[in-house]
C-alpha cells in the first residue's frame, strides 16, 4: 500500500484541535497498530481532533476516542482536509 | 420442538464497553449487578435466567465489554472464549444478543460484523435510542436488519423500553445463523483458512466447523498464559498465520479496513444525520476538564470536596449510630442505646459482659463508619456514571507514564480506594502482562475504605480538639490518601526498573459522553456495598470481637480488678509477647493485640481496641473509645497516643498489607503464592519501618 508515501504528512499529535485529517499510515509495533485499526484509525479513515491540550481527543468513526500523546505520535496523518 | 424445550436456550450478551449490557441483563433477569461506567467494569461472568414468550427457560450470560474478538486483555478474552465455546465450565451459547449504542453505530457495528460470522443466530439490541434521538440521528431499523440479516430491536435499557420486543425476538424458534454482510475475506485467504481448519480440527486445536477466523482470534492476545492454548497448538496457529501472510501480504489489516468500509456504507444507508456538526456539550466540558491547568484544578477541587464531605456530612449520622448502639446523645436527649438497654434487663455477669463489651463494643467500633463509607461509594459511583472517571485515566496518563504504567492502570487503583478486591479484579482490563502485574502489586496501597475507620479514629487524636477544625482533619485525611497514592507510584516505578521488565502499551480509550448520573443505579450499588460492609461487621468482625472478648476475660484472675484481669488474660499475654515488636513504633501491648486482629482486616483494629478498653473499664464506664485513647498513659506517665505515635501508626496503616481478602484475590489473579508474599513483605515492611522512623524521630524532636 504505497498510495500515501508521496503525500505531505504530519504526526496526529501535531494536528490542531478542530482540524479534520486523514490517516495515512501507522508506525510502531504491529500489535499496537492493529489495536489502533480496530479502534477506527485505519488507513484513509477521517479523524477530527476535538482536543489537543494535554490529552488528545479525536472523533473517529462517530465516537470520541482519547489517546496518549505517545500513541498520537505514531499515527501519520495528512494535512487538514476541508 | 418438544425435546428442545427441556433444555434452556443459552444466550450470550455481548457488546462494546458501556453500551448497556449489564443494564439490559438486569432488566431481563432481575438479577442485581454492578453498573459501571468505564470500559471493563464487568469482570466476572454473570449468569441469569428468564422465560421466553412460550415459557421456555432462557439462560443469559452477561459478558465483559470488548471492541473486538481480537482479545487483548484477560478481560476481553472472556467474551471471545465464551463465544467460541472455549471457556471452561461454560457451554457455547446457542444464540447471541449483540448490544449496540444507537447513537454511535459505526463503532459498535465493528464487533457485530465479527459476531455474525460465528455461525450462531444473532439478535441486535439497538440500545440507547434516546441518545440517538438526542443527537438528532434518524435510523432505518428495517434496513439495518435487512442488511445485517438479523433481527434488530430498538431498546432503551435504562427505562426498560423495548424489552418485550426483545424478548419476543429472543423467543423465536426460527432464528438461523445470519448470512451477514458480503464476504469480506479475499478468496485465497478463505481457501487457506478452510484448509487449515481441517488440519487444526484434526489435531484438536479447534472444533470441527469452527469459525474460520478462530485461529487468528486465538493468536491476538499478547499474553498466552491465560488462554488455555498449549504451546504446541500455538505454534500450529502461528504457522497458519504465517502461511496466509506469505500468500496474501497485509490481508489482516485490510480486513479491518474492509469491515469499516462495509460499515461506512451501511451507515450511509441507515443513518440520517443532522446537517451541521456542532461542538457538543461533552466537547466543551472536555476542553475544561482535560485542560492542563483547569483540568487539574477541577480534579483537586472534586477530591477535596469529597473528602471534606466524608468528614462533615457523616458527623451527625455517626453520632446517631453510636448513640443507638452504645449510648450517647440522640437529638438532644441522653439515651442509653442498645448497651444501656441490655444493662437494664440483664443481671451482671459474663453473659452480659459478652454482649456489651464483646459484641456491641466490637461491632459499634466499625459500624459507626458506615456513613463515611456510603459517602465515599456514592462519589465513586457518581464519578463513574457521569463519565468523568475515563477522563481521570487520561489526566493521570502522563503521571503514570513517568513510572512506566499507562492511565489504564489508574482505574483499578482508583477502585482500590473503595476496596482492593474489585480493584485487583479490574486489572483484567490491562493489556500488557507486566503493567497488569505491577498494578496488582501497588493497587492495595490506595487507601481503601477499611482504612477509613482507622484513620477516622486516629486523626482526631493527633491534635487537641480545639486545634482541629473539620477542614484540618480533611486535609490530613487527604494527605494520607496522597501518601498511599505516591507510595503506589514510587513502588510501580521501582518494580518497573527492577523486578518486572517488559513493554507497556500506550493508552487508548473511548471517552463516554458526559451524562447526568442515574441516581437509582448509584443508590443500588451503594446499598449492595453497604450491605457487604454490614455483613462483614455482623460476621467476621462480630466473631473476632467475641474471640477477643473471651481471650481478654479468661482465664479469670483472682483479685477481680478489671485492668489486672486484662493483663493476665490470654490476649494480654499474647500482647506482651508481641510488645517488643510494636514498642519501637511507640505502641503498648494493647496496640499489639489490635494490630494482630487488624492483620486479617484493617477495621478490626478499632473493634479490638473497643473491646479491650470496654473490658478493662468494666460495665459502668461508657466513655467513648476516642476519649479513652486520649487519656491512655504509658507506665511512666507519657501519653500513649502521642503525636509521633499516632502519626507513625497512621502511616503504618497506609502502607501495611493487612487484608486476607486481598491476599486471596492476588493469589488467584497471579496464579500462585509468589506475588502475594512479595507484596505482603514489601508493604508491611515499608509501613513498619516508616512507623518506627517517625516515632523515633518524633520523640527525639519533641
Ligand atoms: N440514556 C441511556 N442510558 C443507558 C441506556 N442503557 C444503559 N444506559 C446507561 O449506560 C451506562 C452503562 O451501562 P452498563 O449496563 O453498565 O453498560 P455495560 O458496560 O455494557 O454493562 C449506565 O449508566 C446506564 O444507566 C439507555 O438505553 N439509554
Ligand atoms: Mg457491564
PDB file of C-alpha atoms in Angstrom, chain B residues 280-488:
ATOM      1  CA  UNK B 280     -21.279  19.141  21.726  1.00  0.00           C
ATOM      2  CA  UNK B 281     -21.593  19.864  25.403  1.00  0.00           C
ATOM      3  CA  UNK B 282     -19.218  16.992  26.072  1.00  0.00           C
ATOM      4  CA  UNK B 283     -16.551  18.560  23.868  1.00  0.00           C
ATOM      5  CA  UNK B 284     -16.903  21.876  25.611  1.00  0.00           C
ATOM      6  CA  UNK B 285     -16.675  20.210  29.020  1.00  0.00           C
ATOM      7  CA  UNK B 286     -13.650  18.235  27.895  1.00  0.00           C
ATOM      8  CA  UNK B 287     -11.920  21.425  26.866  1.00  0.00           C
ATOM      9  CA  UNK B 288     -12.055  22.436  30.518  1.00  0.00           C
ATOM     10  CA  UNK B 289     -11.789  19.124  32.332  1.00  0.00           C
ATOM     11  CA  UNK B 290      -8.869  17.824  30.278  1.00  0.00           C
ATOM     12  CA  UNK B 291      -7.073  21.153  30.255  1.00  0.00           C
ATOM     13  CA  UNK B 292      -3.540  21.313  31.607  1.00  0.00           C
ATOM     14  CA  UNK B 293      -4.422  23.862  34.256  1.00  0.00           C
ATOM     15  CA  UNK B 294      -8.205  23.828  34.643  1.00  0.00           C
ATOM     16  CA  UNK B 295      -8.355  20.062  34.460  1.00  0.00           C
ATOM     17  CA  UNK B 296      -6.054  19.645  37.422  1.00  0.00           C
ATOM     18  CA  UNK B 297      -7.807  22.427  39.296  1.00  0.00           C
ATOM     19  CA  UNK B 298     -11.110  20.664  38.772  1.00  0.00           C
ATOM     20  CA  UNK B 299      -9.683  17.313  39.763  1.00  0.00           C
ATOM     21  CA  UNK B 300      -8.190  18.582  43.003  1.00  0.00           C
ATOM     22  CA  UNK B 301     -11.338  20.530  43.838  1.00  0.00           C
ATOM     23  CA  UNK B 302     -13.504  17.482  43.324  1.00  0.00           C
ATOM     24  CA  UNK B 303     -11.286  15.355  45.534  1.00  0.00           C
ATOM     25  CA  UNK B 304     -11.118  17.970  48.280  1.00  0.00           C
ATOM     26  CA  UNK B 305     -14.891  18.399  48.305  1.00  0.00           C
ATOM     27  CA  UNK B 306     -15.384  14.648  48.511  1.00  0.00           C
ATOM     28  CA  UNK B 307     -13.014  14.243  51.400  1.00  0.00           C
ATOM     29  CA  UNK B 308     -14.394  17.231  53.278  1.00  0.00           C
ATOM     30  CA  UNK B 309     -17.913  15.880  52.916  1.00  0.00           C
ATOM     31  CA  UNK B 310     -16.818  12.473  54.118  1.00  0.00           C
ATOM     32  CA  UNK B 311     -15.963  14.077  57.426  1.00  0.00           C
ATOM     33  CA  UNK B 312     -18.521  16.873  57.601  1.00  0.00           C
ATOM     34  CA  UNK B 313     -21.739  15.243  56.427  1.00  0.00           C
ATOM     35  CA  UNK B 314     -21.012  11.950  58.118  1.00  0.00           C
ATOM     36  CA  UNK B 315     -20.611  13.517  61.557  1.00  0.00           C
ATOM     37  CA  UNK B 316     -24.298  13.589  62.511  1.00  0.00           C
ATOM     38  CA  UNK B 317     -25.309  10.084  61.376  1.00  0.00           C
ATOM     39  CA  UNK B 318     -22.179   8.704  63.033  1.00  0.00           C
ATOM     40  CA  UNK B 319     -23.364  10.220  66.294  1.00  0.00           C
ATOM     41  CA  UNK B 320     -26.776   8.591  65.848  1.00  0.00           C
ATOM     42  CA  UNK B 321     -25.335   5.163  65.202  1.00  0.00           C
ATOM     43  CA  UNK B 322     -23.071   5.457  68.197  1.00  0.00           C
ATOM     44  CA  UNK B 323     -25.951   6.615  70.382  1.00  0.00           C
ATOM     45  CA  UNK B 324     -28.240   3.830  69.244  1.00  0.00           C
ATOM     46  CA  UNK B 325     -25.648   1.136  69.868  1.00  0.00           C
ATOM     47  CA  UNK B 326     -23.503   2.266  72.762  1.00  0.00           C
ATOM     48  CA  UNK B 327     -25.476   5.148  74.196  1.00  0.00           C
ATOM     49  CA  UNK B 328     -24.917   8.887  73.960  1.00  0.00           C
ATOM     50  CA  UNK B 329     -26.768  11.965  72.822  1.00  0.00           C
ATOM     51  CA  UNK B 330     -29.518  11.495  70.260  1.00  0.00           C
ATOM     52  CA  UNK B 331     -31.394  14.595  69.083  1.00  0.00           C
ATOM     53  CA  UNK B 332     -30.589  16.458  72.270  1.00  0.00           C
ATOM     54  CA  UNK B 333     -31.593  13.662  74.596  1.00  0.00           C
ATOM     55  CA  UNK B 334     -29.327  11.356  76.525  1.00  0.00           C
ATOM     56  CA  UNK B 335     -30.027   7.756  75.557  1.00  0.00           C
ATOM     57  CA  UNK B 336     -28.557   4.543  76.862  1.00  0.00           C
ATOM     58  CA  UNK B 337     -28.721   2.840  73.475  1.00  0.00           C
ATOM     59  CA  UNK B 338     -28.669  -0.884  72.973  1.00  0.00           C
ATOM     60  CA  UNK B 339     -25.893  -1.309  75.531  1.00  0.00           C
ATOM     61  CA  UNK B 340     -27.872   0.649  78.118  1.00  0.00           C
ATOM     62  CA  UNK B 341     -30.982  -1.394  77.456  1.00  0.00           C
ATOM     63  CA  UNK B 342     -29.058  -4.666  77.860  1.00  0.00           C
ATOM     64  CA  UNK B 343     -27.566  -3.370  81.105  1.00  0.00           C
ATOM     65  CA  UNK B 344     -31.080  -2.685  82.320  1.00  0.00           C
ATOM     66  CA  UNK B 345     -32.621  -6.037  81.519  1.00  0.00           C
ATOM     67  CA  UNK B 346     -29.780  -8.418  82.275  1.00  0.00           C
ATOM     68  CA  UNK B 347     -28.108  -9.276  85.537  1.00  0.00           C
ATOM     69  CA  UNK B 348     -24.405  -8.558  85.840  1.00  0.00           C
ATOM     70  CA  UNK B 349     -22.228 -11.438  84.742  1.00  0.00           C
ATOM     71  CA  UNK B 350     -20.131 -12.933  81.979  1.00  0.00           C
ATOM     72  CA  UNK B 351     -23.014 -13.176  79.524  1.00  0.00           C
ATOM     73  CA  UNK B 352     -23.895  -9.514  79.867  1.00  0.00           C
ATOM     74  CA  UNK B 353     -20.262  -8.598  79.546  1.00  0.00           C
ATOM     75  CA  UNK B 354     -20.028 -10.765  76.405  1.00  0.00           C
ATOM     76  CA  UNK B 355     -22.928  -8.919  74.811  1.00  0.00           C
ATOM     77  CA  UNK B 356     -21.963  -5.404  75.817  1.00  0.00           C
ATOM     78  CA  UNK B 357     -18.165  -5.487  75.866  1.00  0.00           C
ATOM     79  CA  UNK B 358     -17.688  -8.136  73.230  1.00  0.00           C
ATOM     80  CA  UNK B 359     -20.434  -7.966  70.659  1.00  0.00           C
ATOM     81  CA  UNK B 360     -21.794  -4.412  70.890  1.00  0.00           C
ATOM     82  CA  UNK B 361     -18.486  -2.649  71.509  1.00  0.00           C
ATOM     83  CA  UNK B 362     -16.786  -4.563  68.710  1.00  0.00           C
ATOM     84  CA  UNK B 363     -19.481  -4.064  66.110  1.00  0.00           C
ATOM     85  CA  UNK B 364     -20.105  -0.441  67.082  1.00  0.00           C
ATOM     86  CA  UNK B 365     -16.429   0.357  66.560  1.00  0.00           C
ATOM     87  CA  UNK B 366     -16.810  -0.497  62.922  1.00  0.00           C
ATOM     88  CA  UNK B 367     -20.431   0.257  62.165  1.00  0.00           C
ATOM     89  CA  UNK B 368     -20.149   3.945  63.068  1.00  0.00           C
ATOM     90  CA  UNK B 369     -18.107   4.407  59.925  1.00  0.00           C
ATOM     91  CA  UNK B 370     -20.884   3.224  57.675  1.00  0.00           C
ATOM     92  CA  UNK B 371     -21.948   6.800  56.814  1.00  0.00           C
ATOM     93  CA  UNK B 372     -18.444   7.735  55.674  1.00  0.00           C
ATOM     94  CA  UNK B 373     -18.125   4.645  53.592  1.00  0.00           C
ATOM     95  CA  UNK B 374     -21.509   5.261  51.999  1.00  0.00           C
ATOM     96  CA  UNK B 375     -20.442   8.771  51.052  1.00  0.00           C
ATOM     97  CA  UNK B 376     -17.210   7.519  49.516  1.00  0.00           C
ATOM     98  CA  UNK B 377     -19.035   4.896  47.472  1.00  0.00           C
ATOM     99  CA  UNK B 378     -21.597   7.445  46.430  1.00  0.00           C
ATOM    100  CA  UNK B 379     -18.944   9.673  44.936  1.00  0.00           C
ATOM    101  CA  UNK B 380     -17.075   6.863  43.250  1.00  0.00           C
ATOM    102  CA  UNK B 381     -20.372   5.796  41.681  1.00  0.00           C
ATOM    103  CA  UNK B 382     -21.054   9.374  40.665  1.00  0.00           C
ATOM    104  CA  UNK B 383     -17.650   9.744  39.001  1.00  0.00           C
ATOM    105  CA  UNK B 384     -18.125   6.504  37.121  1.00  0.00           C
ATOM    106  CA  UNK B 385     -21.635   7.174  36.000  1.00  0.00           C
ATOM    107  CA  UNK B 386     -21.153  10.745  34.813  1.00  0.00           C
ATOM    108  CA  UNK B 387     -18.269   9.716  32.573  1.00  0.00           C
ATOM    109  CA  UNK B 388     -15.599  11.649  34.460  1.00  0.00           C
ATOM    110  CA  UNK B 389     -13.731   8.517  35.512  1.00  0.00           C
ATOM    111  CA  UNK B 390     -12.412   7.802  31.989  1.00  0.00           C
ATOM    112  CA  UNK B 391     -11.105  11.392  31.864  1.00  0.00           C
ATOM    113  CA  UNK B 392      -9.298  10.799  35.109  1.00  0.00           C
ATOM    114  CA  UNK B 393      -7.435   7.976  33.393  1.00  0.00           C
ATOM    115  CA  UNK B 394      -6.173  10.443  30.816  1.00  0.00           C
ATOM    116  CA  UNK B 395      -5.312  13.106  33.342  1.00  0.00           C
ATOM    117  CA  UNK B 396      -3.243  10.515  35.119  1.00  0.00           C
ATOM    118  CA  UNK B 397      -1.713   9.002  31.996  1.00  0.00           C
ATOM    119  CA  UNK B 398       1.306  11.275  31.847  1.00  0.00           C
ATOM    120  CA  UNK B 399       1.954  10.860  35.526  1.00  0.00           C
ATOM    121  CA  UNK B 400       1.619   7.104  35.232  1.00  0.00           C
ATOM    122  CA  UNK B 401       3.864   7.168  32.188  1.00  0.00           C
ATOM    123  CA  UNK B 402       6.662   8.522  34.352  1.00  0.00           C
ATOM    124  CA  UNK B 403       6.582   5.355  36.411  1.00  0.00           C
ATOM    125  CA  UNK B 404       6.226   3.093  33.405  1.00  0.00           C
ATOM    126  CA  UNK B 405       2.496   2.414  33.526  1.00  0.00           C
ATOM    127  CA  UNK B 406      -0.305   3.848  31.476  1.00  0.00           C
ATOM    128  CA  UNK B 407      -3.505   5.610  32.503  1.00  0.00           C
ATOM    129  CA  UNK B 408      -5.480   2.391  32.346  1.00  0.00           C
ATOM    130  CA  UNK B 409      -3.710   1.249  35.484  1.00  0.00           C
ATOM    131  CA  UNK B 410      -5.183   4.201  37.289  1.00  0.00           C
ATOM    132  CA  UNK B 411      -8.723   2.855  37.052  1.00  0.00           C
ATOM    133  CA  UNK B 412      -8.003  -0.270  39.119  1.00  0.00           C
ATOM    134  CA  UNK B 413      -6.041   1.854  41.560  1.00  0.00           C
ATOM    135  CA  UNK B 414      -8.955   4.232  41.825  1.00  0.00           C
ATOM    136  CA  UNK B 415     -11.384   1.377  42.540  1.00  0.00           C
ATOM    137  CA  UNK B 416      -8.984   0.266  45.194  1.00  0.00           C
ATOM    138  CA  UNK B 417      -9.810   3.411  47.135  1.00  0.00           C
ATOM    139  CA  UNK B 418     -13.104   1.701  47.799  1.00  0.00           C
ATOM    140  CA  UNK B 419     -11.738  -1.817  48.108  1.00  0.00           C
ATOM    141  CA  UNK B 420      -8.649  -3.512  46.738  1.00  0.00           C
ATOM    142  CA  UNK B 421     -10.533  -6.688  45.852  1.00  0.00           C
ATOM    143  CA  UNK B 422     -12.558  -5.230  42.952  1.00  0.00           C
ATOM    144  CA  UNK B 423      -9.521  -3.090  42.185  1.00  0.00           C
ATOM    145  CA  UNK B 424      -7.300  -6.113  41.658  1.00  0.00           C
ATOM    146  CA  UNK B 425     -10.025  -7.751  39.612  1.00  0.00           C
ATOM    147  CA  UNK B 426     -10.325  -4.653  37.444  1.00  0.00           C
ATOM    148  CA  UNK B 427      -6.701  -5.088  36.350  1.00  0.00           C
ATOM    149  CA  UNK B 428      -8.001  -7.673  33.926  1.00  0.00           C
ATOM    150  CA  UNK B 429      -8.693  -4.847  31.521  1.00  0.00           C
ATOM    151  CA  UNK B 430      -4.979  -4.125  31.209  1.00  0.00           C
ATOM    152  CA  UNK B 431      -3.349  -5.365  28.027  1.00  0.00           C
ATOM    153  CA  UNK B 432       0.272  -5.755  28.972  1.00  0.00           C
ATOM    154  CA  UNK B 433       1.028  -8.566  31.443  1.00  0.00           C
ATOM    155  CA  UNK B 434       3.795  -6.522  33.012  1.00  0.00           C
ATOM    156  CA  UNK B 435       1.584  -3.491  33.577  1.00  0.00           C
ATOM    157  CA  UNK B 436      -1.070  -5.736  34.986  1.00  0.00           C
ATOM    158  CA  UNK B 437       1.227  -7.390  37.499  1.00  0.00           C
ATOM    159  CA  UNK B 438       2.690  -4.086  38.653  1.00  0.00           C
ATOM    160  CA  UNK B 439      -0.784  -2.637  39.028  1.00  0.00           C
ATOM    161  CA  UNK B 440      -1.852  -5.606  41.124  1.00  0.00           C
ATOM    162  CA  UNK B 441       1.215  -5.167  43.281  1.00  0.00           C
ATOM    163  CA  UNK B 442       0.634  -1.497  44.011  1.00  0.00           C
ATOM    164  CA  UNK B 443      -3.169  -1.182  43.929  1.00  0.00           C
ATOM    165  CA  UNK B 444      -3.617  -2.115  47.612  1.00  0.00           C
ATOM    166  CA  UNK B 445      -1.566   0.961  48.520  1.00  0.00           C
ATOM    167  CA  UNK B 446      -4.556   3.070  47.572  1.00  0.00           C
ATOM    168  CA  UNK B 447      -6.289   3.765  50.873  1.00  0.00           C
ATOM    169  CA  UNK B 448      -9.330   1.510  50.846  1.00  0.00           C
ATOM    170  CA  UNK B 449     -12.488   2.102  52.815  1.00  0.00           C
ATOM    171  CA  UNK B 450     -11.428  -0.368  55.512  1.00  0.00           C
ATOM    172  CA  UNK B 451      -8.620   2.016  56.405  1.00  0.00           C
ATOM    173  CA  UNK B 452     -11.068   4.857  56.749  1.00  0.00           C
ATOM    174  CA  UNK B 453     -12.397   3.762  60.151  1.00  0.00           C
ATOM    175  CA  UNK B 454      -8.854   3.588  61.484  1.00  0.00           C
ATOM    176  CA  UNK B 455      -7.938   6.956  60.006  1.00  0.00           C
ATOM    177  CA  UNK B 456     -11.117   8.433  61.407  1.00  0.00           C
ATOM    178  CA  UNK B 457     -10.319   7.078  64.846  1.00  0.00           C
ATOM    179  CA  UNK B 458      -6.714   8.221  64.912  1.00  0.00           C
ATOM    180  CA  UNK B 459      -6.718  11.564  63.094  1.00  0.00           C
ATOM    181  CA  UNK B 460      -8.619  13.445  65.823  1.00  0.00           C
ATOM    182  CA  UNK B 461      -6.075  12.156  68.329  1.00  0.00           C
ATOM    183  CA  UNK B 462      -3.215  13.926  66.582  1.00  0.00           C
ATOM    184  CA  UNK B 463      -4.016  17.345  67.987  1.00  0.00           C
ATOM    185  CA  UNK B 464      -6.243  18.602  70.799  1.00  0.00           C
ATOM    186  CA  UNK B 465      -9.826  19.110  69.560  1.00  0.00           C
ATOM    187  CA  UNK B 466      -9.587  22.892  69.897  1.00  0.00           C
ATOM    188  CA  UNK B 467      -6.795  22.988  67.335  1.00  0.00           C
ATOM    189  CA  UNK B 468      -8.558  20.810  64.775  1.00  0.00           C
ATOM    190  CA  UNK B 469     -11.290  22.289  62.595  1.00  0.00           C
ATOM    191  CA  UNK B 470     -13.085  19.901  60.211  1.00  0.00           C
ATOM    192  CA  UNK B 471     -11.098  21.099  57.223  1.00  0.00           C
ATOM    193  CA  UNK B 472      -7.894  20.412  59.105  1.00  0.00           C
ATOM    194  CA  UNK B 473      -8.942  16.809  59.566  1.00  0.00           C
ATOM    195  CA  UNK B 474      -9.964  16.620  55.928  1.00  0.00           C
ATOM    196  CA  UNK B 475      -6.546  17.925  54.932  1.00  0.00           C
ATOM    197  CA  UNK B 476      -4.767  15.286  56.974  1.00  0.00           C
ATOM    198  CA  UNK B 477      -7.003  12.635  55.507  1.00  0.00           C
ATOM    199  CA  UNK B 478      -6.230  13.905  52.027  1.00  0.00           C
ATOM    200  CA  UNK B 479      -2.552  13.766  52.959  1.00  0.00           C
ATOM    201  CA  UNK B 480      -2.843  10.100  53.920  1.00  0.00           C
ATOM    202  CA  UNK B 481      -4.593   9.307  50.672  1.00  0.00           C
ATOM    203  CA  UNK B 482      -1.904  11.215  48.799  1.00  0.00           C
ATOM    204  CA  UNK B 483       0.777   9.306  50.660  1.00  0.00           C
ATOM    205  CA  UNK B 484      -0.732   5.976  49.628  1.00  0.00           C
ATOM    206  CA  UNK B 485      -1.033   7.177  46.064  1.00  0.00           C
ATOM    207  CA  UNK B 486       2.542   8.445  45.910  1.00  0.00           C
ATOM    208  CA  UNK B 487       3.668   5.213  47.510  1.00  0.00           C
ATOM    209  CA  UNK B 488       1.884   3.299  44.757  1.00  0.00           C
TER     210      UNK B 488
END
